[in-house]
């Protein structure tokens, strides 16, 4: 079990929220304290032929818009639009390294890590998201495996509710490494 105290150390191993790394999109890796441990929010995108990540398990987020001013603004807006969770009272712990999309090489996504206060109430935007799950951190760590697609075998986190692979897999893997790094502080 990873304690909330370990999560409190994350800002020492994450990049500053203001370090945008040339990204043009942002996602939120939301942590909800639960019984001395924490859960992470995963969402499943609706099937949509015009969406590169159609039907996939993902993190809430989206593209930067000029009205956002910053990528933090993007992640606050997109998280609220998609899940109904307002990040106003959340504690932003930092950002992970920006990740580049293989299908869209010019698309660079910045993952923000935020600790939620209280019990968030979700109200999914059904035009964008099909469902959501809160997954205990330890379950994420233990669910690592591989899945076979038509294009080959890929690393994944495998849950009863869906498979996390690709960009979201890479983000979760980097987050796990960051959590492990805090345990040595």
Short mmCIF file of N, CA and C in Angstrom, two decimals:
data_model
loop_
_atom_site.label_atom_id
_atom_site.label_comp_id
_atom_site.label_asym_id
_atom_site.label_seq_id
_atom_site.Cartn_x
_atom_site.Cartn_y
_atom_site.Cartn_z
N UNK A 1 0.84 -1.19 0.00
CA UNK A 1 0.00 0.00 0.00
C UNK A 1 0.89 1.24 0.00
N UNK A 2 0.52 2.21 -0.82
CA UNK A 2 1.24 3.47 -0.90
C UNK A 2 0.45 4.50 -0.12
N UNK A 3 1.07 5.09 0.86
CA UNK A 3 0.36 6.02 1.73
C UNK A 3 0.20 7.39 1.10
N UNK A 4 -0.75 8.14 1.64
CA UNK A 4 -0.96 9.52 1.20
C UNK A 4 0.29 10.35 1.49
N UNK A 5 1.07 9.96 2.51
CA UNK A 5 2.31 10.66 2.82
C UNK A 5 3.31 10.53 1.66
N UNK A 6 3.32 9.38 1.02
CA UNK A 6 4.20 9.20 -0.14
C UNK A 6 3.74 10.12 -1.27
N UNK A 7 2.43 10.23 -1.45
CA UNK A 7 1.89 11.11 -2.48
C UNK A 7 2.27 12.56 -2.20
N UNK A 8 2.32 12.92 -0.94
CA UNK A 8 2.70 14.29 -0.57
C UNK A 8 4.13 14.60 -1.01
N UNK A 9 4.97 13.57 -1.19
CA UNK A 9 6.35 13.77 -1.64
C UNK A 9 6.47 13.89 -3.16
N UNK A 10 5.40 13.61 -3.88
CA UNK A 10 5.47 13.63 -5.35
C UNK A 10 5.98 14.94 -5.93
N UNK A 11 5.62 16.11 -5.38
CA UNK A 11 6.14 17.34 -5.98
C UNK A 11 7.67 17.40 -6.05
N UNK A 12 8.35 16.63 -5.21
CA UNK A 12 9.82 16.65 -5.25
C UNK A 12 10.39 15.88 -6.44
N UNK A 13 9.59 14.98 -7.04
CA UNK A 13 10.08 14.19 -8.18
C UNK A 13 9.38 14.53 -9.50
N UNK A 14 8.31 15.32 -9.44
CA UNK A 14 7.60 15.73 -10.65
C UNK A 14 8.12 17.08 -11.14
N UNK A 15 7.85 17.40 -12.40
CA UNK A 15 8.16 18.72 -12.94
C UNK A 15 7.15 19.73 -12.43
N UNK A 16 7.53 20.99 -12.40
CA UNK A 16 6.64 22.07 -12.00
C UNK A 16 5.44 22.16 -12.94
N UNK A 17 4.29 22.51 -12.39
CA UNK A 17 3.07 22.67 -13.19
C UNK A 17 3.25 23.69 -14.30
N UNK A 18 4.12 24.67 -14.07
CA UNK A 18 4.32 25.72 -15.07
C UNK A 18 5.23 25.29 -16.23
N UNK A 19 5.86 24.12 -16.12
CA UNK A 19 6.76 23.64 -17.17
C UNK A 19 5.95 22.88 -18.23
N UNK A 20 5.57 23.58 -19.31
CA UNK A 20 4.64 23.02 -20.28
C UNK A 20 5.27 22.16 -21.37
N UNK A 21 6.60 22.17 -21.53
CA UNK A 21 7.33 21.25 -22.38
C UNK A 21 6.87 21.24 -23.84
N UNK A 22 6.36 22.35 -24.34
CA UNK A 22 5.95 22.43 -25.73
C UNK A 22 4.76 21.57 -26.11
N UNK A 23 3.97 21.17 -25.12
CA UNK A 23 2.80 20.33 -25.38
C UNK A 23 1.65 21.16 -25.94
N UNK A 24 0.72 20.48 -26.63
CA UNK A 24 -0.46 21.15 -27.16
C UNK A 24 -1.76 20.50 -26.70
N UNK A 25 -1.65 19.64 -25.68
CA UNK A 25 -2.82 19.00 -25.06
C UNK A 25 -2.44 18.62 -23.64
N UNK A 26 -3.45 18.37 -22.82
CA UNK A 26 -3.18 18.02 -21.42
C UNK A 26 -4.20 16.99 -20.94
N UNK A 27 -3.75 16.12 -20.03
CA UNK A 27 -4.65 15.17 -19.37
C UNK A 27 -4.45 15.28 -17.87
N UNK A 28 -5.47 14.83 -17.13
CA UNK A 28 -5.38 14.87 -15.68
C UNK A 28 -5.30 13.45 -15.12
N UNK A 29 -4.27 13.23 -14.32
CA UNK A 29 -4.13 11.99 -13.59
C UNK A 29 -4.61 12.33 -12.18
N UNK A 30 -5.87 11.96 -11.89
CA UNK A 30 -6.51 12.37 -10.65
C UNK A 30 -6.37 11.31 -9.58
N UNK A 31 -5.93 11.74 -8.41
CA UNK A 31 -5.73 10.85 -7.27
C UNK A 31 -6.79 11.15 -6.22
N UNK A 32 -7.48 10.10 -5.76
CA UNK A 32 -8.50 10.25 -4.73
C UNK A 32 -8.06 9.45 -3.52
N UNK A 33 -7.78 10.11 -2.37
CA UNK A 33 -7.38 9.38 -1.17
C UNK A 33 -8.47 8.38 -0.75
N UNK A 34 -8.05 7.16 -0.44
CA UNK A 34 -8.99 6.11 -0.02
C UNK A 34 -8.33 5.22 1.03
N UNK A 35 -8.80 5.31 2.27
CA UNK A 35 -8.36 4.41 3.34
C UNK A 35 -6.84 4.31 3.46
N UNK A 36 -6.16 5.45 3.46
CA UNK A 36 -4.71 5.47 3.61
C UNK A 36 -3.96 5.22 2.31
N UNK A 37 -4.66 4.87 1.27
CA UNK A 37 -4.08 4.64 -0.05
C UNK A 37 -4.73 5.65 -1.01
N UNK A 38 -4.72 5.40 -2.29
CA UNK A 38 -5.42 6.29 -3.22
C UNK A 38 -5.85 5.54 -4.46
N UNK A 39 -6.89 6.06 -5.10
CA UNK A 39 -7.41 5.53 -6.35
C UNK A 39 -7.09 6.51 -7.48
N UNK A 40 -7.02 5.99 -8.70
CA UNK A 40 -6.81 6.81 -9.90
C UNK A 40 -8.06 6.72 -10.77
N UNK A 41 -8.40 7.82 -11.43
CA UNK A 41 -9.56 7.85 -12.31
C UNK A 41 -9.16 7.50 -13.74
N UNK A 42 -9.86 6.51 -14.30
CA UNK A 42 -9.73 6.17 -15.71
C UNK A 42 -11.10 6.32 -16.36
N UNK A 43 -11.12 6.78 -17.59
CA UNK A 43 -12.38 6.94 -18.32
C UNK A 43 -12.31 6.13 -19.61
N UNK A 44 -13.48 5.78 -20.13
CA UNK A 44 -13.53 5.10 -21.42
C UNK A 44 -14.18 6.04 -22.42
N UNK A 45 -13.47 6.32 -23.49
CA UNK A 45 -13.96 7.23 -24.53
C UNK A 45 -15.06 6.55 -25.35
N UNK A 46 -16.02 7.33 -25.81
CA UNK A 46 -17.09 6.77 -26.65
C UNK A 46 -16.51 6.37 -28.01
N UNK A 47 -17.21 5.46 -28.67
CA UNK A 47 -16.84 5.07 -30.04
C UNK A 47 -17.16 6.25 -30.96
N UNK A 48 -16.15 6.71 -31.70
CA UNK A 48 -16.32 7.85 -32.59
C UNK A 48 -15.29 7.72 -33.71
N UNK A 49 -15.73 7.52 -34.94
CA UNK A 49 -14.77 7.32 -36.04
C UNK A 49 -13.80 8.47 -36.26
N UNK A 50 -14.15 9.67 -35.81
CA UNK A 50 -13.24 10.81 -36.01
C UNK A 50 -12.27 11.00 -34.84
N UNK A 51 -12.32 10.10 -33.84
CA UNK A 51 -11.45 10.19 -32.67
C UNK A 51 -10.36 9.13 -32.76
N UNK A 52 -9.12 9.56 -32.78
CA UNK A 52 -7.98 8.63 -32.86
C UNK A 52 -8.01 7.62 -31.72
N UNK A 53 -8.49 8.02 -30.54
CA UNK A 53 -8.50 7.16 -29.36
C UNK A 53 -9.90 6.65 -29.04
N UNK A 54 -10.73 6.51 -30.04
CA UNK A 54 -12.11 6.06 -29.92
C UNK A 54 -12.22 4.75 -29.14
N UNK A 55 -13.10 4.74 -28.14
CA UNK A 55 -13.38 3.53 -27.38
C UNK A 55 -12.29 3.09 -26.42
N UNK A 56 -11.22 3.84 -26.29
CA UNK A 56 -10.11 3.43 -25.44
C UNK A 56 -10.26 3.92 -24.00
N UNK A 57 -9.64 3.20 -23.09
CA UNK A 57 -9.51 3.67 -21.70
C UNK A 57 -8.47 4.78 -21.72
N UNK A 58 -8.72 5.84 -20.96
CA UNK A 58 -7.86 7.02 -21.04
C UNK A 58 -7.92 7.81 -19.75
N UNK A 59 -7.29 8.97 -19.78
CA UNK A 59 -7.36 9.96 -18.70
C UNK A 59 -8.15 11.14 -19.24
N UNK A 60 -8.90 11.85 -18.38
CA UNK A 60 -9.63 13.03 -18.86
C UNK A 60 -8.66 14.07 -19.40
N UNK A 61 -9.06 14.76 -20.46
CA UNK A 61 -8.21 15.82 -21.00
C UNK A 61 -8.52 16.10 -22.45
N UNK A 62 -7.72 16.99 -23.04
CA UNK A 62 -7.95 17.35 -24.43
C UNK A 62 -6.99 18.40 -24.93
N UNK A 63 -7.33 18.97 -26.07
CA UNK A 63 -6.47 19.93 -26.76
C UNK A 63 -6.51 21.31 -26.13
N UNK A 64 -5.38 21.99 -26.21
CA UNK A 64 -5.26 23.38 -25.78
C UNK A 64 -6.11 24.27 -26.69
N UNK A 65 -6.81 25.22 -26.07
CA UNK A 65 -7.53 26.26 -26.81
C UNK A 65 -7.01 27.60 -26.33
N UNK A 66 -6.88 28.59 -27.22
CA UNK A 66 -6.32 29.90 -26.83
C UNK A 66 -6.96 30.51 -25.58
N UNK A 67 -8.26 30.30 -25.38
CA UNK A 67 -8.93 30.85 -24.20
C UNK A 67 -8.43 30.22 -22.90
N UNK A 68 -7.75 29.07 -23.00
CA UNK A 68 -7.24 28.39 -21.80
C UNK A 68 -6.07 29.14 -21.16
N UNK A 69 -5.34 29.92 -21.90
CA UNK A 69 -4.16 30.67 -21.47
C UNK A 69 -2.96 29.76 -21.21
N UNK A 70 -3.16 28.64 -20.52
CA UNK A 70 -2.07 27.71 -20.22
C UNK A 70 -2.60 26.29 -20.32
N UNK A 71 -1.70 25.31 -20.28
CA UNK A 71 -2.14 23.92 -20.30
C UNK A 71 -2.82 23.53 -19.00
N UNK A 72 -2.47 24.20 -17.91
CA UNK A 72 -3.21 23.96 -16.66
C UNK A 72 -4.67 24.37 -16.87
N UNK A 73 -4.88 25.48 -17.56
CA UNK A 73 -6.24 25.90 -17.89
C UNK A 73 -6.95 24.87 -18.75
N UNK A 74 -6.21 24.28 -19.69
CA UNK A 74 -6.78 23.23 -20.55
C UNK A 74 -7.23 22.04 -19.72
N UNK A 75 -6.37 21.58 -18.82
CA UNK A 75 -6.72 20.39 -18.05
C UNK A 75 -7.88 20.66 -17.09
N UNK A 76 -7.95 21.87 -16.54
CA UNK A 76 -9.07 22.23 -15.67
C UNK A 76 -10.37 22.24 -16.49
N UNK A 77 -10.35 22.89 -17.65
CA UNK A 77 -11.54 22.98 -18.50
C UNK A 77 -11.98 21.61 -18.99
N UNK A 78 -11.05 20.84 -19.55
CA UNK A 78 -11.39 19.54 -20.12
C UNK A 78 -11.87 18.55 -19.06
N UNK A 79 -11.25 18.56 -17.89
CA UNK A 79 -11.68 17.65 -16.82
C UNK A 79 -13.10 17.98 -16.40
N UNK A 80 -13.41 19.26 -16.25
CA UNK A 80 -14.76 19.67 -15.89
C UNK A 80 -15.75 19.30 -17.00
N UNK A 81 -15.40 19.59 -18.26
CA UNK A 81 -16.30 19.28 -19.38
C UNK A 81 -16.58 17.79 -19.50
N UNK A 82 -15.56 16.96 -19.31
CA UNK A 82 -15.72 15.52 -19.52
C UNK A 82 -16.29 14.78 -18.32
N UNK A 83 -15.90 15.20 -17.10
CA UNK A 83 -16.26 14.41 -15.91
C UNK A 83 -17.12 15.15 -14.90
N UNK A 84 -17.24 16.47 -15.04
CA UNK A 84 -17.97 17.25 -14.05
C UNK A 84 -17.15 17.55 -12.81
N UNK A 85 -15.89 17.12 -12.77
CA UNK A 85 -15.03 17.37 -11.61
C UNK A 85 -14.34 18.72 -11.77
N UNK A 86 -14.61 19.62 -10.83
CA UNK A 86 -13.95 20.93 -10.81
C UNK A 86 -12.64 20.78 -10.05
N UNK A 87 -11.55 21.19 -10.66
CA UNK A 87 -10.24 21.03 -10.03
C UNK A 87 -9.83 22.25 -9.20
N UNK A 88 -10.75 23.18 -8.99
CA UNK A 88 -10.45 24.40 -8.24
C UNK A 88 -9.87 24.14 -6.86
N UNK A 89 -10.41 23.14 -6.16
CA UNK A 89 -9.96 22.85 -4.80
C UNK A 89 -8.98 21.68 -4.74
N UNK A 90 -8.47 21.29 -5.88
CA UNK A 90 -7.52 20.19 -5.92
C UNK A 90 -6.11 20.72 -5.74
N UNK A 91 -5.23 19.84 -5.33
CA UNK A 91 -3.83 20.21 -5.16
C UNK A 91 -3.04 19.65 -6.34
N UNK A 92 -2.57 20.54 -7.21
CA UNK A 92 -1.74 20.10 -8.33
C UNK A 92 -0.36 19.77 -7.80
N UNK A 93 0.05 18.51 -7.98
CA UNK A 93 1.33 18.04 -7.45
C UNK A 93 2.48 18.26 -8.43
N UNK A 94 2.16 18.38 -9.71
CA UNK A 94 3.19 18.58 -10.73
C UNK A 94 2.77 17.94 -12.03
N UNK A 95 3.71 17.86 -12.96
CA UNK A 95 3.45 17.24 -14.25
C UNK A 95 4.51 16.18 -14.54
N UNK A 96 4.11 15.18 -15.30
CA UNK A 96 5.05 14.18 -15.80
C UNK A 96 5.65 14.71 -17.10
N UNK A 97 6.55 13.96 -17.68
CA UNK A 97 7.12 14.35 -18.98
C UNK A 97 6.03 14.28 -20.04
N UNK A 98 6.04 15.25 -20.94
CA UNK A 98 5.07 15.26 -22.04
C UNK A 98 5.32 14.04 -22.92
N UNK A 99 4.23 13.47 -23.44
CA UNK A 99 4.33 12.29 -24.30
C UNK A 99 3.82 12.62 -25.70
N UNK A 100 4.47 12.04 -26.67
CA UNK A 100 4.13 12.29 -28.08
C UNK A 100 3.23 11.15 -28.57
N UNK A 101 2.24 11.51 -29.35
CA UNK A 101 1.33 10.53 -29.93
C UNK A 101 1.99 9.88 -31.15
N UNK A 102 1.94 8.54 -31.23
CA UNK A 102 2.46 7.87 -32.43
C UNK A 102 1.55 8.10 -33.63
N UNK A 103 0.20 8.00 -33.47
CA UNK A 103 -0.64 8.23 -34.65
C UNK A 103 -0.61 9.67 -35.15
N UNK A 104 -0.39 10.63 -34.23
CA UNK A 104 -0.35 12.05 -34.61
C UNK A 104 0.94 12.63 -34.03
N UNK A 105 2.08 12.51 -34.73
CA UNK A 105 3.38 12.89 -34.18
C UNK A 105 3.49 14.34 -33.68
N UNK A 106 2.71 15.25 -34.23
CA UNK A 106 2.76 16.64 -33.77
C UNK A 106 1.96 16.87 -32.50
N UNK A 107 1.28 15.84 -32.03
CA UNK A 107 0.42 15.94 -30.85
C UNK A 107 1.23 15.55 -29.62
N UNK A 108 1.45 16.49 -28.72
CA UNK A 108 2.25 16.26 -27.51
C UNK A 108 1.36 16.53 -26.29
N UNK A 109 1.24 15.55 -25.41
CA UNK A 109 0.31 15.60 -24.28
C UNK A 109 1.06 15.74 -22.97
N UNK A 110 0.64 16.70 -22.15
CA UNK A 110 1.25 16.94 -20.85
C UNK A 110 0.33 16.40 -19.75
N UNK A 111 0.79 15.39 -18.98
CA UNK A 111 -0.02 14.83 -17.90
C UNK A 111 0.16 15.61 -16.59
N UNK A 112 -0.94 16.14 -16.07
CA UNK A 112 -0.96 16.84 -14.78
C UNK A 112 -1.39 15.86 -13.71
N UNK A 113 -0.69 15.86 -12.57
CA UNK A 113 -1.05 15.00 -11.44
C UNK A 113 -1.70 15.88 -10.38
N UNK A 114 -2.92 15.52 -9.99
CA UNK A 114 -3.65 16.33 -9.01
C UNK A 114 -4.26 15.45 -7.93
N UNK A 115 -4.16 15.91 -6.70
CA UNK A 115 -4.75 15.23 -5.55
C UNK A 115 -6.10 15.88 -5.27
N UNK A 116 -7.17 15.10 -5.36
CA UNK A 116 -8.51 15.63 -5.15
C UNK A 116 -8.81 15.77 -3.67
N UNK A 117 -9.54 16.80 -3.32
CA UNK A 117 -9.99 17.01 -1.94
C UNK A 117 -11.44 16.56 -1.86
N UNK A 118 -11.81 15.93 -0.78
CA UNK A 118 -13.20 15.50 -0.60
C UNK A 118 -13.56 14.35 -1.52
N UNK A 119 -14.87 14.16 -1.68
CA UNK A 119 -15.37 13.07 -2.52
C UNK A 119 -15.92 13.65 -3.81
N UNK A 120 -15.18 13.49 -4.91
CA UNK A 120 -15.63 14.06 -6.18
C UNK A 120 -16.88 13.35 -6.69
N UNK A 121 -17.79 14.14 -7.25
CA UNK A 121 -18.99 13.58 -7.87
C UNK A 121 -18.80 13.69 -9.38
N UNK A 122 -18.90 12.58 -10.03
CA UNK A 122 -18.71 12.56 -11.48
C UNK A 122 -20.04 12.70 -12.21
N UNK A 123 -20.00 13.49 -13.26
CA UNK A 123 -21.13 13.61 -14.17
C UNK A 123 -20.53 13.57 -15.57
N UNK A 124 -20.53 12.37 -16.16
CA UNK A 124 -19.86 12.18 -17.45
C UNK A 124 -20.56 12.90 -18.58
N UNK A 125 -19.76 13.48 -19.46
CA UNK A 125 -20.26 14.03 -20.71
C UNK A 125 -20.41 12.84 -21.65
N UNK A 126 -21.63 12.38 -21.83
CA UNK A 126 -21.89 11.15 -22.60
C UNK A 126 -21.57 11.30 -24.09
N UNK A 127 -21.33 12.52 -24.56
CA UNK A 127 -20.92 12.70 -25.95
C UNK A 127 -19.45 12.31 -26.13
N UNK A 128 -18.68 12.39 -25.02
CA UNK A 128 -17.24 12.11 -25.09
C UNK A 128 -16.83 10.83 -24.37
N UNK A 129 -17.51 10.54 -23.24
CA UNK A 129 -17.11 9.41 -22.40
C UNK A 129 -18.25 8.43 -22.21
N UNK A 130 -17.90 7.15 -22.23
CA UNK A 130 -18.88 6.08 -22.04
C UNK A 130 -19.03 5.72 -20.57
N UNK A 131 -17.91 5.60 -19.88
CA UNK A 131 -17.94 5.20 -18.47
C UNK A 131 -16.64 5.62 -17.79
N UNK A 132 -16.55 5.33 -16.48
CA UNK A 132 -15.33 5.62 -15.73
C UNK A 132 -15.14 4.55 -14.67
N UNK A 133 -13.91 4.45 -14.18
CA UNK A 133 -13.62 3.57 -13.04
C UNK A 133 -12.59 4.26 -12.15
N UNK A 134 -12.73 4.06 -10.85
CA UNK A 134 -11.69 4.44 -9.90
C UNK A 134 -10.91 3.17 -9.61
N UNK A 135 -9.62 3.18 -9.84
CA UNK A 135 -8.79 1.99 -9.67
C UNK A 135 -7.79 2.23 -8.55
N UNK A 136 -7.75 1.35 -7.53
CA UNK A 136 -6.73 1.49 -6.49
C UNK A 136 -5.33 1.44 -7.10
N UNK A 137 -4.44 2.27 -6.59
CA UNK A 137 -3.07 2.34 -7.11
C UNK A 137 -2.43 0.95 -7.19
N UNK A 138 -2.53 0.18 -6.12
CA UNK A 138 -1.88 -1.14 -6.10
C UNK A 138 -2.46 -2.06 -7.18
N UNK A 139 -3.74 -1.91 -7.48
CA UNK A 139 -4.34 -2.72 -8.55
C UNK A 139 -3.75 -2.33 -9.91
N UNK A 140 -3.48 -1.05 -10.10
CA UNK A 140 -2.85 -0.61 -11.35
C UNK A 140 -1.49 -1.28 -11.48
N UNK A 141 -0.70 -1.21 -10.43
CA UNK A 141 0.65 -1.79 -10.45
C UNK A 141 0.59 -3.29 -10.76
N UNK A 142 -0.36 -3.99 -10.14
CA UNK A 142 -0.45 -5.44 -10.29
C UNK A 142 -1.10 -5.88 -11.60
N UNK A 143 -1.73 -4.96 -12.33
CA UNK A 143 -2.47 -5.34 -13.54
C UNK A 143 -1.62 -5.32 -14.81
N UNK A 144 -0.32 -5.09 -14.65
CA UNK A 144 0.55 -4.97 -15.82
C UNK A 144 0.66 -6.30 -16.55
N UNK A 145 0.51 -6.22 -17.87
CA UNK A 145 0.62 -7.42 -18.70
C UNK A 145 0.86 -7.03 -20.14
N UNK A 146 0.44 -7.89 -21.06
CA UNK A 146 0.52 -7.58 -22.49
C UNK A 146 -0.78 -8.01 -23.15
N UNK A 147 -1.10 -7.35 -24.26
CA UNK A 147 -2.27 -7.72 -25.06
C UNK A 147 -1.84 -7.84 -26.52
N UNK A 148 -2.54 -8.72 -27.22
CA UNK A 148 -2.25 -8.94 -28.63
C UNK A 148 -3.26 -8.17 -29.48
N UNK A 149 -2.75 -7.33 -30.36
CA UNK A 149 -3.57 -6.63 -31.34
C UNK A 149 -3.17 -7.13 -32.72
N UNK A 150 -3.90 -6.73 -33.75
CA UNK A 150 -3.57 -7.15 -35.12
C UNK A 150 -2.18 -6.69 -35.53
N UNK A 151 -1.70 -5.58 -34.92
CA UNK A 151 -0.39 -5.03 -35.27
C UNK A 151 0.72 -5.53 -34.35
N UNK A 152 0.39 -6.39 -33.40
CA UNK A 152 1.42 -6.96 -32.53
C UNK A 152 1.04 -6.95 -31.06
N UNK A 153 1.97 -7.45 -30.27
CA UNK A 153 1.78 -7.52 -28.82
C UNK A 153 2.26 -6.22 -28.20
N UNK A 154 1.48 -5.67 -27.26
CA UNK A 154 1.85 -4.40 -26.62
C UNK A 154 1.69 -4.51 -25.10
N UNK A 155 2.51 -3.76 -24.35
CA UNK A 155 2.33 -3.73 -22.90
C UNK A 155 1.03 -3.02 -22.56
N UNK A 156 0.39 -3.47 -21.46
CA UNK A 156 -0.90 -2.89 -21.08
C UNK A 156 -1.15 -3.10 -19.59
N UNK A 157 -2.08 -2.31 -19.08
CA UNK A 157 -2.66 -2.55 -17.76
C UNK A 157 -4.04 -3.13 -18.05
N UNK A 158 -4.31 -4.30 -17.48
CA UNK A 158 -5.52 -5.05 -17.82
C UNK A 158 -6.47 -5.08 -16.63
N UNK A 159 -7.66 -4.52 -16.83
CA UNK A 159 -8.70 -4.48 -15.81
C UNK A 159 -9.95 -5.17 -16.36
N UNK A 160 -10.84 -5.59 -15.48
CA UNK A 160 -12.11 -6.19 -15.93
C UNK A 160 -12.89 -5.22 -16.81
N UNK A 161 -12.77 -3.93 -16.52
CA UNK A 161 -13.54 -2.91 -17.23
C UNK A 161 -12.90 -2.45 -18.54
N UNK A 162 -11.68 -2.84 -18.78
CA UNK A 162 -11.03 -2.43 -20.02
C UNK A 162 -9.52 -2.54 -19.95
N UNK A 163 -8.89 -2.26 -21.08
CA UNK A 163 -7.44 -2.36 -21.23
C UNK A 163 -6.86 -0.97 -21.44
N UNK A 164 -5.80 -0.68 -20.71
CA UNK A 164 -5.08 0.60 -20.87
C UNK A 164 -3.78 0.29 -21.59
N UNK A 165 -3.58 0.92 -22.74
CA UNK A 165 -2.36 0.71 -23.52
C UNK A 165 -1.99 2.02 -24.20
N UNK A 166 -0.90 2.02 -24.96
CA UNK A 166 -0.50 3.21 -25.71
C UNK A 166 -0.09 4.37 -24.82
N UNK A 167 -0.54 5.56 -25.17
CA UNK A 167 -0.15 6.77 -24.43
C UNK A 167 -0.53 6.69 -22.96
N UNK A 168 -1.76 6.24 -22.68
CA UNK A 168 -2.20 6.19 -21.28
C UNK A 168 -1.36 5.18 -20.50
N UNK A 169 -1.01 4.06 -21.12
CA UNK A 169 -0.12 3.10 -20.48
C UNK A 169 1.22 3.77 -20.14
N UNK A 170 1.79 4.50 -21.09
CA UNK A 170 3.07 5.17 -20.86
C UNK A 170 2.98 6.19 -19.72
N UNK A 171 1.88 6.93 -19.67
CA UNK A 171 1.70 7.91 -18.60
C UNK A 171 1.60 7.22 -17.24
N UNK A 172 0.79 6.16 -17.16
CA UNK A 172 0.66 5.44 -15.88
C UNK A 172 1.98 4.81 -15.46
N UNK A 173 2.74 4.28 -16.42
CA UNK A 173 4.04 3.68 -16.09
C UNK A 173 5.00 4.73 -15.54
N UNK A 174 5.01 5.91 -16.13
CA UNK A 174 5.88 6.97 -15.62
C UNK A 174 5.43 7.42 -14.23
N UNK A 175 4.12 7.46 -14.02
CA UNK A 175 3.60 7.84 -12.70
C UNK A 175 4.04 6.81 -11.65
N UNK A 176 3.95 5.54 -11.97
CA UNK A 176 4.38 4.49 -11.04
C UNK A 176 5.86 4.67 -10.71
N UNK A 177 6.69 4.98 -11.70
CA UNK A 177 8.11 5.22 -11.45
C UNK A 177 8.30 6.42 -10.52
N UNK A 178 7.50 7.46 -10.69
CA UNK A 178 7.59 8.64 -9.83
C UNK A 178 7.22 8.28 -8.39
N UNK A 179 6.17 7.49 -8.22
CA UNK A 179 5.76 7.06 -6.88
C UNK A 179 6.88 6.24 -6.24
N UNK A 180 7.47 5.32 -7.00
CA UNK A 180 8.57 4.50 -6.48
C UNK A 180 9.76 5.37 -6.10
N UNK A 181 10.03 6.42 -6.87
CA UNK A 181 11.14 7.33 -6.56
C UNK A 181 10.92 8.05 -5.23
N UNK A 182 9.67 8.35 -4.89
CA UNK A 182 9.40 9.05 -3.62
C UNK A 182 9.68 8.16 -2.43
N UNK A 183 9.61 6.87 -2.61
CA UNK A 183 9.83 5.95 -1.50
C UNK A 183 11.30 5.91 -1.08
N UNK A 184 12.17 6.47 -1.90
CA UNK A 184 13.60 6.53 -1.57
C UNK A 184 14.00 7.88 -0.98
N UNK A 185 13.03 8.76 -0.80
CA UNK A 185 13.33 10.11 -0.27
C UNK A 185 13.23 10.09 1.24
#
